[in-house]
Short mmCIF file of C-alpha atoms in Angstrom, two decimals:
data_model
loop_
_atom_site.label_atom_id
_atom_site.label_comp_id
_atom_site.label_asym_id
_atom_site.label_seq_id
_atom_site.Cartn_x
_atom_site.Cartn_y
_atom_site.Cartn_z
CA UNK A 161 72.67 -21.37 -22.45
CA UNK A 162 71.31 -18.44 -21.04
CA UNK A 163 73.42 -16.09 -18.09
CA UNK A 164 72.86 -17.35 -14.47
CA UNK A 165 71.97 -13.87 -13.40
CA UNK A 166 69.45 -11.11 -14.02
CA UNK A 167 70.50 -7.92 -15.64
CA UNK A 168 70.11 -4.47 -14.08
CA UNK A 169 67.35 -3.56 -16.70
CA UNK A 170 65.54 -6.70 -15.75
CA UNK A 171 65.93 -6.07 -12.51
CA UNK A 172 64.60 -2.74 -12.16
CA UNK A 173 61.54 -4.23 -14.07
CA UNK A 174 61.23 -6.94 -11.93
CA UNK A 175 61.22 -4.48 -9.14
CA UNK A 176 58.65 -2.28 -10.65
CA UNK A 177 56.25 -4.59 -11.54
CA UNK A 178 56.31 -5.85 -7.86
CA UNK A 179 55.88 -2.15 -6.60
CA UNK A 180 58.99 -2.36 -4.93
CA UNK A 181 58.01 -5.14 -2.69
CA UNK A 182 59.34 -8.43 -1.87
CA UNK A 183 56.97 -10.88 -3.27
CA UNK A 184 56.62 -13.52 -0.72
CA UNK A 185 56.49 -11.62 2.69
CA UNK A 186 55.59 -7.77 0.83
CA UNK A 187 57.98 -5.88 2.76
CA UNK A 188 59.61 -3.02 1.58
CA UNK A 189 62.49 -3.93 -0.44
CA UNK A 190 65.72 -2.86 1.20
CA UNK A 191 69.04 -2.50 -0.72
CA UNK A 192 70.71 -5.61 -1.49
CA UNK A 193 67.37 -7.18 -2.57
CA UNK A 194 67.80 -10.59 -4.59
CA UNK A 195 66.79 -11.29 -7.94
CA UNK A 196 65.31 -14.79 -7.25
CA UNK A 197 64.36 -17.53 -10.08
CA UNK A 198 61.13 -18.90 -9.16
CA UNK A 199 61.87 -21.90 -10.87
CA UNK A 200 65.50 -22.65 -9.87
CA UNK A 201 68.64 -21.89 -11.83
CA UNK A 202 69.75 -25.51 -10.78
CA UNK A 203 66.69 -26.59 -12.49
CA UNK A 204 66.65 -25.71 -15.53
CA UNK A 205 64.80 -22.70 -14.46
CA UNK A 206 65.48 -19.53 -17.14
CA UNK A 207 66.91 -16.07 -16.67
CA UNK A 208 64.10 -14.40 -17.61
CA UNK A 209 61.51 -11.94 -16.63
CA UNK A 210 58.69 -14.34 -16.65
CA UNK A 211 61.09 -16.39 -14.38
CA UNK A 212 62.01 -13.32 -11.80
CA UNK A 213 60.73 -12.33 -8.94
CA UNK A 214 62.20 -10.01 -6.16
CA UNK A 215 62.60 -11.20 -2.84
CA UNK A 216 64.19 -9.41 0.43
CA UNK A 217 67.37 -11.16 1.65
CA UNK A 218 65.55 -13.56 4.30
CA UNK A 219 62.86 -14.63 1.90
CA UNK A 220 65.86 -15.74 -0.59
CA UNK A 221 67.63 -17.18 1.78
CA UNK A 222 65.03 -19.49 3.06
CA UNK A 223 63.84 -20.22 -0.47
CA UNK A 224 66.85 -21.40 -0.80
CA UNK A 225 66.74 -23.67 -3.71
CA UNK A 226 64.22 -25.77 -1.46
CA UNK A 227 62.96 -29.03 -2.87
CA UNK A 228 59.39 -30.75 -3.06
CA UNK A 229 58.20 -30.23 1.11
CA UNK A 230 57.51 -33.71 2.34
CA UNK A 231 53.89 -35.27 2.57
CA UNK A 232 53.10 -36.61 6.53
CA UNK A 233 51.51 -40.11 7.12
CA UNK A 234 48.01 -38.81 6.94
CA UNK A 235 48.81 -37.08 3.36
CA UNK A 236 50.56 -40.36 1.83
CA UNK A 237 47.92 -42.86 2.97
CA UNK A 238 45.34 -40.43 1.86
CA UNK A 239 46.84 -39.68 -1.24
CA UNK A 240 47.32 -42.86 -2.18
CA UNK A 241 43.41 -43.62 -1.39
CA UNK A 242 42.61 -40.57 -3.84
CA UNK A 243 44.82 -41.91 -6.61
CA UNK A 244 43.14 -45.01 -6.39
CA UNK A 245 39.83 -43.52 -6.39
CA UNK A 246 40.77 -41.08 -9.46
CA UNK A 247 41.53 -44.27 -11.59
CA UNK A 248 38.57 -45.93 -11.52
CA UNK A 249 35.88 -43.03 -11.79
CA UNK A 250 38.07 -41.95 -14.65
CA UNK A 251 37.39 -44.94 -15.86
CA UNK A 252 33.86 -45.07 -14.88
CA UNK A 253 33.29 -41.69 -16.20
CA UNK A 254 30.79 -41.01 -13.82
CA UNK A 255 30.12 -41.30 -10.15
CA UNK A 256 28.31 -44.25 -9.26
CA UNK A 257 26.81 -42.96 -5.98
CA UNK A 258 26.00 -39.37 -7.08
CA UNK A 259 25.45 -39.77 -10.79
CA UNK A 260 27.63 -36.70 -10.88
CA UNK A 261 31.06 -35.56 -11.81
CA UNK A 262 33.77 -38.11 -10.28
CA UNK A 263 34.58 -36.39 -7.61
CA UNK A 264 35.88 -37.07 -3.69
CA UNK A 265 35.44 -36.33 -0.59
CA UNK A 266 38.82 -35.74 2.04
CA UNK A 267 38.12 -34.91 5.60
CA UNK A 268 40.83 -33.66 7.47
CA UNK A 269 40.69 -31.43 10.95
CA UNK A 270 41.61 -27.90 11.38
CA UNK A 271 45.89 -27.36 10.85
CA UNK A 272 46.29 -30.46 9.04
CA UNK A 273 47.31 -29.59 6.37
CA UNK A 274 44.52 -29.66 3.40
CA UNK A 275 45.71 -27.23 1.66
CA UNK A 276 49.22 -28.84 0.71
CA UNK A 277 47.56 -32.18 0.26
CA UNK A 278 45.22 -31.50 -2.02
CA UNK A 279 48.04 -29.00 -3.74
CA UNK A 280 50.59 -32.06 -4.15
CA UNK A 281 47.99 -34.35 -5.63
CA UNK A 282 47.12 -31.17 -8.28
CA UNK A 283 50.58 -30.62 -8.63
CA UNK A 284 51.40 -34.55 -9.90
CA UNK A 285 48.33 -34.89 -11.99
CA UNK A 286 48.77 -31.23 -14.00
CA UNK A 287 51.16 -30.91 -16.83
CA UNK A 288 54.63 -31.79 -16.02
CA UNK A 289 53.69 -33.62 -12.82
CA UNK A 290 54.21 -37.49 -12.23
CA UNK A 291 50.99 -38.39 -13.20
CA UNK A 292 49.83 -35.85 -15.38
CA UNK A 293 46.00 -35.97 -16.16
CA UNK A 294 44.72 -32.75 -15.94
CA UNK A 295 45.71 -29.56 -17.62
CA UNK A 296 44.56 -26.90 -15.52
CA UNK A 297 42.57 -26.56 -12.07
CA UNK A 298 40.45 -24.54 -10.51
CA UNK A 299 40.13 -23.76 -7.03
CA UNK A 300 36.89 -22.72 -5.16
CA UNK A 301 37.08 -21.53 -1.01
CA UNK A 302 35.35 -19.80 1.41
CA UNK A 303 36.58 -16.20 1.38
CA UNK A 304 39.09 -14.09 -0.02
CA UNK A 305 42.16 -14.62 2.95
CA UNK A 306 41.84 -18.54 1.63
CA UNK A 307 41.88 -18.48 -1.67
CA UNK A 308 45.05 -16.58 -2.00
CA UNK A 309 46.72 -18.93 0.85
CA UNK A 310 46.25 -21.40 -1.97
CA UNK A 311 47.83 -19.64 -4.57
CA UNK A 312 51.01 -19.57 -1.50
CA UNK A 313 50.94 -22.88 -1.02
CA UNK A 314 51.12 -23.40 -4.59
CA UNK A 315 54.11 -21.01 -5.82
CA UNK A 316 56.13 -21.78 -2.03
CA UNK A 317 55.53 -25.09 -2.56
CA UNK A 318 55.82 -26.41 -6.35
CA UNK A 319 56.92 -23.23 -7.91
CA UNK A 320 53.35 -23.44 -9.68
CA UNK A 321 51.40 -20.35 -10.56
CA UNK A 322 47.93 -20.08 -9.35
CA UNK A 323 45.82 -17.00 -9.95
CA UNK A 324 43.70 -15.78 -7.23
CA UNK A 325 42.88 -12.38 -8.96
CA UNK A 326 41.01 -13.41 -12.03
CA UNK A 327 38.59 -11.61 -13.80
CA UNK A 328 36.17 -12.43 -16.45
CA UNK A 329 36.95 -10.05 -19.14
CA UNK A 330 39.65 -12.71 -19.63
CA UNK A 331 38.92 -14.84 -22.84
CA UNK A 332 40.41 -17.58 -20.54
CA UNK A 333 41.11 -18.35 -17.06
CA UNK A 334 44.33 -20.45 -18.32
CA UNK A 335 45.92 -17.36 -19.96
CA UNK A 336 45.38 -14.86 -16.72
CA UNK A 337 48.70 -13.27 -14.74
CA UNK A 338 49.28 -14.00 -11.54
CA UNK A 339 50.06 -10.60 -8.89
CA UNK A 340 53.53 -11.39 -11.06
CA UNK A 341 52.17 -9.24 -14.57
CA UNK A 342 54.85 -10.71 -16.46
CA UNK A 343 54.83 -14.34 -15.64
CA UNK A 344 52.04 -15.25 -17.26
CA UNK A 345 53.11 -18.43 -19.13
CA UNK A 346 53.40 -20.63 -16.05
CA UNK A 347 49.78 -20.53 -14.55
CA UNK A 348 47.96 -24.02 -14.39
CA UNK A 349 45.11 -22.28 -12.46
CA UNK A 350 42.67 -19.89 -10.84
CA UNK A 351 42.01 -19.66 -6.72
CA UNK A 352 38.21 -18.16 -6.41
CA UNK A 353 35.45 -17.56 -3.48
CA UNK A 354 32.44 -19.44 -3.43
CA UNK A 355 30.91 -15.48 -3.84
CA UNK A 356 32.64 -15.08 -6.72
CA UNK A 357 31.51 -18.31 -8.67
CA UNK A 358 27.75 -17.61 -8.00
CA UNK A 359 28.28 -14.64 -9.91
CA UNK A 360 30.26 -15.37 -12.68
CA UNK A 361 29.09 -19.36 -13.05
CA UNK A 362 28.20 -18.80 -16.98
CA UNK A 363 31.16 -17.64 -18.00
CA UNK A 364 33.48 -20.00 -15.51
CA UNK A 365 31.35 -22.95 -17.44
CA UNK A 366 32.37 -22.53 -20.63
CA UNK A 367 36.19 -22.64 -19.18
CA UNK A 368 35.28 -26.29 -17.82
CA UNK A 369 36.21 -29.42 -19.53
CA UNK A 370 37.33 -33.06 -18.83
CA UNK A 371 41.20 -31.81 -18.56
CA UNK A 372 39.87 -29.60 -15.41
CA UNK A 373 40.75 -30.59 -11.78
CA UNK A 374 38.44 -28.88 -9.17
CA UNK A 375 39.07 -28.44 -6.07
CA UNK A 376 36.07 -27.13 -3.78
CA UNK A 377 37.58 -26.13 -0.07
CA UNK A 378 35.24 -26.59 2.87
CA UNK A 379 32.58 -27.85 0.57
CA UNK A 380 30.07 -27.84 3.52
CA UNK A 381 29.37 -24.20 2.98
CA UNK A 382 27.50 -25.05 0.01
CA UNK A 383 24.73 -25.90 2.27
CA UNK A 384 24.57 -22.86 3.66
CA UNK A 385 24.43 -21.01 0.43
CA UNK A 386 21.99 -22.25 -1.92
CA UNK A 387 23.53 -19.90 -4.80
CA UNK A 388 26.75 -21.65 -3.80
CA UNK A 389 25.90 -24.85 -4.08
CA UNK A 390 24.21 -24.40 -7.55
CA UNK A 391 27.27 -22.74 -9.00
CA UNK A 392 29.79 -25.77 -8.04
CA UNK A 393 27.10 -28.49 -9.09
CA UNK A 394 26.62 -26.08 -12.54
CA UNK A 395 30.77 -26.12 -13.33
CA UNK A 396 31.04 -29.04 -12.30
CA UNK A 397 29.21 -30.53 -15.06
CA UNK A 398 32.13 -29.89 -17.26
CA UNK A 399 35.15 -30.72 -15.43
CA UNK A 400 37.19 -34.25 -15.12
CA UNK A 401 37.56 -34.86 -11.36
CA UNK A 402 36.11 -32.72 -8.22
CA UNK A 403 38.29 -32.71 -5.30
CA UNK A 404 36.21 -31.80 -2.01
CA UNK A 405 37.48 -31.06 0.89
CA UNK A 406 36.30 -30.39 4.14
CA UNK A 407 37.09 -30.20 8.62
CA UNK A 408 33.20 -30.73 9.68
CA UNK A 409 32.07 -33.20 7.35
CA UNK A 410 28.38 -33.12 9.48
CA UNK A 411 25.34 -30.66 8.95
CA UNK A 412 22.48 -30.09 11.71
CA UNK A 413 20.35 -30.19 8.34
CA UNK A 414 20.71 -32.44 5.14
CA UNK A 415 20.85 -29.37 2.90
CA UNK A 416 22.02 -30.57 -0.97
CA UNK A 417 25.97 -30.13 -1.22
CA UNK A 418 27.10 -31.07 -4.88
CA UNK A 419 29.63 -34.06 -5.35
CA UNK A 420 28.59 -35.12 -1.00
CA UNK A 421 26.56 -38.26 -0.14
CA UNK A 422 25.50 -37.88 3.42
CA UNK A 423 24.98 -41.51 5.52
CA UNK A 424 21.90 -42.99 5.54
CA UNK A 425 21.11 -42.66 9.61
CA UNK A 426 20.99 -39.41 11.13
CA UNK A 427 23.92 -38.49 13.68
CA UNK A 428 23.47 -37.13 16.81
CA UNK A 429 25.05 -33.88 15.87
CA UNK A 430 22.81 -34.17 12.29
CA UNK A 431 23.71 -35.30 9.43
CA UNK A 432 27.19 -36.99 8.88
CA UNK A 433 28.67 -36.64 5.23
CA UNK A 434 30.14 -39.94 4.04
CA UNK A 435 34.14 -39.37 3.07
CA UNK A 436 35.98 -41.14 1.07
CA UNK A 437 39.07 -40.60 4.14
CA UNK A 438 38.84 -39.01 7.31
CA UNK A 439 41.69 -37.84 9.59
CA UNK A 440 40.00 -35.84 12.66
CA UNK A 441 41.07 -33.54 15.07
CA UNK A 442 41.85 -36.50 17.29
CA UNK A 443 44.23 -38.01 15.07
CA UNK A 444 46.16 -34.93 14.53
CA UNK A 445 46.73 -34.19 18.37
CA UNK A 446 47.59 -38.05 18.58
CA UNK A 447 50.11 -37.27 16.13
CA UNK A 448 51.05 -34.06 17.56
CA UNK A 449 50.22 -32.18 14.00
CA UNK A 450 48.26 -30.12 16.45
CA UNK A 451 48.27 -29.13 19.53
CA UNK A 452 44.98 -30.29 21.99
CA UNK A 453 42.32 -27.21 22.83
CA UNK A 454 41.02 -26.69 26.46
CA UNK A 455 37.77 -24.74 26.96
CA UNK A 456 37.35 -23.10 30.38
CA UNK A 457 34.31 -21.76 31.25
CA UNK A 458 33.94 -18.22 32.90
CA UNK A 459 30.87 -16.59 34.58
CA UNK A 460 30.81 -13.38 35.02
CA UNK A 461 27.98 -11.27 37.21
CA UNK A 462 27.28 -7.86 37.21
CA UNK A 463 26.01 -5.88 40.37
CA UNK A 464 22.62 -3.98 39.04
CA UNK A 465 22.64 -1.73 42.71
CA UNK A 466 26.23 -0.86 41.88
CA UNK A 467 25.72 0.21 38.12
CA UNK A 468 22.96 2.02 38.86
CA UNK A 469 24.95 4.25 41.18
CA UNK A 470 27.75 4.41 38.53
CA UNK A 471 25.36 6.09 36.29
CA UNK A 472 22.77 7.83 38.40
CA UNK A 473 19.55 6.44 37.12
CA UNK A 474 17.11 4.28 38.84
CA UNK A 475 16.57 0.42 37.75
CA UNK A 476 12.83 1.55 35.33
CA UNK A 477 14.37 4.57 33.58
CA UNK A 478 14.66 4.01 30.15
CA UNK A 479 18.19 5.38 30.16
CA UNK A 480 19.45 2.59 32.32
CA UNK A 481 18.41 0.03 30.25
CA UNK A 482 20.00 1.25 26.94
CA UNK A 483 23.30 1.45 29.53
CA UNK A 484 22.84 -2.11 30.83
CA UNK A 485 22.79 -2.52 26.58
CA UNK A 486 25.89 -0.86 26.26
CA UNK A 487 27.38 -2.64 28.73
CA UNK A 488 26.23 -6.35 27.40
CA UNK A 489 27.51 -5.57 24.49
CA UNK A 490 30.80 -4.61 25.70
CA UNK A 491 30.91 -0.69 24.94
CA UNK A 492 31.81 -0.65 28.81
CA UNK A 493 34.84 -2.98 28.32
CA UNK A 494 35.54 -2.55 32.31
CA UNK A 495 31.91 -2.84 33.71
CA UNK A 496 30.80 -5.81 31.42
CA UNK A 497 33.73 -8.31 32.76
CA UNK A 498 35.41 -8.30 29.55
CA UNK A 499 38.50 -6.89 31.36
CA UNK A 500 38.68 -9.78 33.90
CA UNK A 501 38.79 -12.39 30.94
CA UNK A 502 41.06 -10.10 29.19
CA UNK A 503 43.53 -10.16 31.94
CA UNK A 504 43.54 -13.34 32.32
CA UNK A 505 44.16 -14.28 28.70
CA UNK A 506 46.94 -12.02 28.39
CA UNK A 507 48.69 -13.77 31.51
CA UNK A 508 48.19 -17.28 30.12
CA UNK A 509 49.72 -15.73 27.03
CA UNK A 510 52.86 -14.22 28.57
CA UNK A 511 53.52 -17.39 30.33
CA UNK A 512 53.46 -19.11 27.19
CA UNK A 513 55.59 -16.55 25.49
CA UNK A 514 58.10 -16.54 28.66
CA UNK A 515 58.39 -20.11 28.46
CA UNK A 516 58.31 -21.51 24.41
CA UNK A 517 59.43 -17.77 23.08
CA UNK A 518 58.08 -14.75 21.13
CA UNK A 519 56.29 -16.67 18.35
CA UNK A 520 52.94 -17.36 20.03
CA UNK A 521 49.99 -14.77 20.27
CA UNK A 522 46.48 -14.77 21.11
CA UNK A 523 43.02 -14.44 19.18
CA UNK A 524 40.19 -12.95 20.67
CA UNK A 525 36.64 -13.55 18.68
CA UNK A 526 33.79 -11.15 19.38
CA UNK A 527 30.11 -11.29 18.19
CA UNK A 528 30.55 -8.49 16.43
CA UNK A 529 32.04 -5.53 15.32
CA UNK A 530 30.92 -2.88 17.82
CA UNK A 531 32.12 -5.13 20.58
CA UNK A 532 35.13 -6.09 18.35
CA UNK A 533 35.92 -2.29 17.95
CA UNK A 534 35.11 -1.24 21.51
CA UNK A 535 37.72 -3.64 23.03
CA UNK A 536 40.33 -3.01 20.30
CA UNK A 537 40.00 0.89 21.37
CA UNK A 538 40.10 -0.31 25.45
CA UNK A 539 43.58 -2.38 24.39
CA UNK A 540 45.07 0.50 22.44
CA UNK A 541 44.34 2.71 25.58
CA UNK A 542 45.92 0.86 28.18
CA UNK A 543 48.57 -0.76 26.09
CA UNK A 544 49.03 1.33 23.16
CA UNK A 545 48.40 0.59 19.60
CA UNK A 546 51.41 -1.59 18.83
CA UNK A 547 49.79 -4.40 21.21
CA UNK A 548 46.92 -5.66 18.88
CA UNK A 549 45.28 -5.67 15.60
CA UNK A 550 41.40 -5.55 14.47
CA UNK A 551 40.05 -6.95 11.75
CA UNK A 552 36.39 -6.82 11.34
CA UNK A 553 35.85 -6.48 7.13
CA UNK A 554 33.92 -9.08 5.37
CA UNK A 555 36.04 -10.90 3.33
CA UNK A 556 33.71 -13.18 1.26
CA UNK A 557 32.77 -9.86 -0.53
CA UNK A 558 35.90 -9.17 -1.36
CA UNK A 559 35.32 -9.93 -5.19
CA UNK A 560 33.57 -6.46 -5.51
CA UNK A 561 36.39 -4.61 -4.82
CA UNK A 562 34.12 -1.95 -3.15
CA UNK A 563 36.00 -1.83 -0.29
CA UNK A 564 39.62 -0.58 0.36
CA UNK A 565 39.08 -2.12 4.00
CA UNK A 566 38.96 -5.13 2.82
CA UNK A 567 41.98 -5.50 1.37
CA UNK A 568 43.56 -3.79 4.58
CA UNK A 569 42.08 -7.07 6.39
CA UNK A 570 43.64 -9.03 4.23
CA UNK A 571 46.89 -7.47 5.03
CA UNK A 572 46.60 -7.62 8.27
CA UNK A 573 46.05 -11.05 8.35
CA UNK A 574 49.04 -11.80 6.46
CA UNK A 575 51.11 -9.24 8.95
CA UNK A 576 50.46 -10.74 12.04
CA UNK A 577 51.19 -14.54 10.93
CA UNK A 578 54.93 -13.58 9.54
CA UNK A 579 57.68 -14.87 11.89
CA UNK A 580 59.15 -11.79 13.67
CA UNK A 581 55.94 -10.00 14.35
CA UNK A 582 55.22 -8.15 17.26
CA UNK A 583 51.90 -7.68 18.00
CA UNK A 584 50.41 -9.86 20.56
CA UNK A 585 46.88 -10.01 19.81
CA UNK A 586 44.38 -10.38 16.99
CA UNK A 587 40.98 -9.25 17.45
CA UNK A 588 38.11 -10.03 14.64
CA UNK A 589 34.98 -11.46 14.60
CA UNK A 590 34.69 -13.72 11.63
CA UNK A 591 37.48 -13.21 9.63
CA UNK A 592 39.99 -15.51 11.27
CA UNK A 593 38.36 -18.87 10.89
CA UNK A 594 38.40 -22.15 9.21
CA UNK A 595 41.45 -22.58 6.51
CA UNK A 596 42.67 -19.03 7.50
CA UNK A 597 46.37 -20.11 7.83
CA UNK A 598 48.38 -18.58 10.42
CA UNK A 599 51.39 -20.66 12.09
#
């Protein structure tokens, strides 16, 4: 029987390897840090390095020897529609519609809850689960922010160990670590962009067999990307099931997507993608998962005479135009009417804050980054630069590792959703979108 706790030699190597971080939230440790088992003592779970982690004294606390999270309605009916499903194109071998891969196709709107869906019906079909049928899985999504959410969901959730920093000098993706260097015996999985698998398809390939689960996130950006598309259809020769999921299961074209049948009439949106089950935003708000969206509409007018006088050019000089520019594009935060929206925002947002508490802030998307930047600086100004956050990096490149602002953007992201944060505001321009998972 091994001890029940860690000794101080493990734990300063615990605490090392984690660079003296907490490993779910990444705060500094402070003294009195616990020496957690990932996989509970109560469980069964070992007293050993590959079963450590550290974790400051809140993180532990809510931990907390926590047990499987429960599944809502949606989940359980559509989980038990995907079972099905899974049972008889096992059996079939083959897709009968697509001539592809099994594979289906979940629809389910924005906050949801995808991700732990399709994470519990992984998590019973890999080894050890309840209906174990796979032995590892491999998990393909948008952009960088995403695909480590998943590997969250999956450690928070099922105390499962998904890689989302693979690389391919790895003889296999089965036998990678995890941002835990030492726990490398528990991984089932890898958590990848859509970027990344276009570039690395050959070797990801020969990784793929009939024991593989896939899961392919927001599969309707294959059609954007015809690189992308090709790379899921290519692995996905190989594997035993493709899980797609998606929260716009419609196209304005009828682009090829891999493992997707669209309907045979066109919608009058586009093209509608035929799923196997669909939950909409709709459903969710009747079900108060989440909470309705109102769009007001704002115009805005800008007196010519009155600019003109502001900067001392006439109407035809060239000058005035590239100011008019500046303005449009919101370098002139105050003289475009971006200040009169902003103002307004922040009220609503106060109120909100005043009357539900602290935890609620406010996104602002911009076209891009100059006007992104330009009104970050104008907030910083009047407000100083605890008020708001900018994140502008492209994080579907992220794979490169070029960049050191990109993984600043990825921080960022991760900052402003804890609980306790104090920043009201979160300015970006495409970072924060679809499956980017903040409370």
């Amino acid at each position: 029987m091994t001890n029940r706790f860690f000794t101080r030699k493990q734990k300063t190597a615990m605490r090392l390897a984690y660079d003296n971080k907490c490993a779910l939230c990444s705060c500094i440790l402070p003294d009195g840090w616990h020496a957690d088992h990932i996989i509970p003592y109560s469980k069964g779970g070992k007293t050993e390095l590959s079963n450590g982690q550290p974790l400051c004294p809140s993180c532990n606390l809510s931990k907390s020897n926590k047990m499987k999270k429960e599944l809502r309605g949606w989940q359980i009916r559509a989980n038990k529609v995907l079972c099905g499903l899974l049972k008889r194109k096992l059996q079939a071998k083959v897709d009968v519609y697509t001539g592809e891969t099994p594979s289906a196709l979940i629809s389910a709107g924005v906050g949801s809850g995808k991700t732990h869906f399709a994470a519990n019906f992984a998590n019973d079909h890999l080894l050890g689960g309840d209906n174990e049928t796979f032995t590892k899985v491999l998990i393909v999504s948008p952009n960088t922010s995403v695909k480590r959410d998943w590997s969250d969901t999956f450690l928070h959730d099922f105390e499962r160990f998904i890689n989302y920093d693979y690389k391919t000098t790895s003889s296999s993706f089965s036998d990678e670590r995890t941002r835990n260097p030492i726990a490398n015996d528990n991984i089932i999985g890898i958590s990848i962009t859509y970027h990344f698998l276009a570039n690395n398809q050959s070797t990801l390939h020969r990784e793929i067999n009939n024991k593989t689960l896939i899961i392919a996130d927001e599969i309707h950006h294959c059609g954007d990307n015809k690189s992308w598309g090709e790379a899921l259809s290519y692995i996905g020769e190989n594997a035993g099931f493709v899980l797609c999921l998606t929260g716009t299961p419609y196209r304005e074209d009828d682009n090829k997507i891999p493992f997707v049948r669209y309907s045979s009439q066109e919608a009058d949106s586009g093209y509608s993608l035929v799923c196997d089950f669909n939950y909409d935003y709709s459903m969710s708000v009747k079900d108060k998962i989440c909470c309705p969206t109102l769009f007001k509409s704002h115009e805005i007018s800008a007196d010519k005479t009155t600019l003109e006088e502001k900067f001392k050019v006439h109407s035809s000089d060239k000058k005035m135009d590239r100011k008019l520019i500046r303005i449009s594009r919101g370098q002139d935060v105050k003289a475009s009417g971006l200040c009169q929206l902003w103002e307004e925002g922040a009220n609503k947002l106060n109120e909100i804050r005043e009357t539900h508490g602290k935890n609620y802030a406010g996104l602002v998307v911009c076209d891009d980054q100059e006007s992104a930047s330009n009104l970050y600086n104008y907030l910083c100004n009047e407000y100083g630069g605890d008020f708001c956050d900018l994140v502008i990096s492209n994080l579907t490149d992220f794979d490169s590792n070029k960049s050191k602002d990109l993984k600043k953007s990825i921080e960022i992201i991760k900052n402003f959703r804890r609980e306790g944060n104090k920043k009201k505001w979160l300015i970006s321009v495409k970072q924060v979108s679809e499956g980017v998972n903040i409370p």
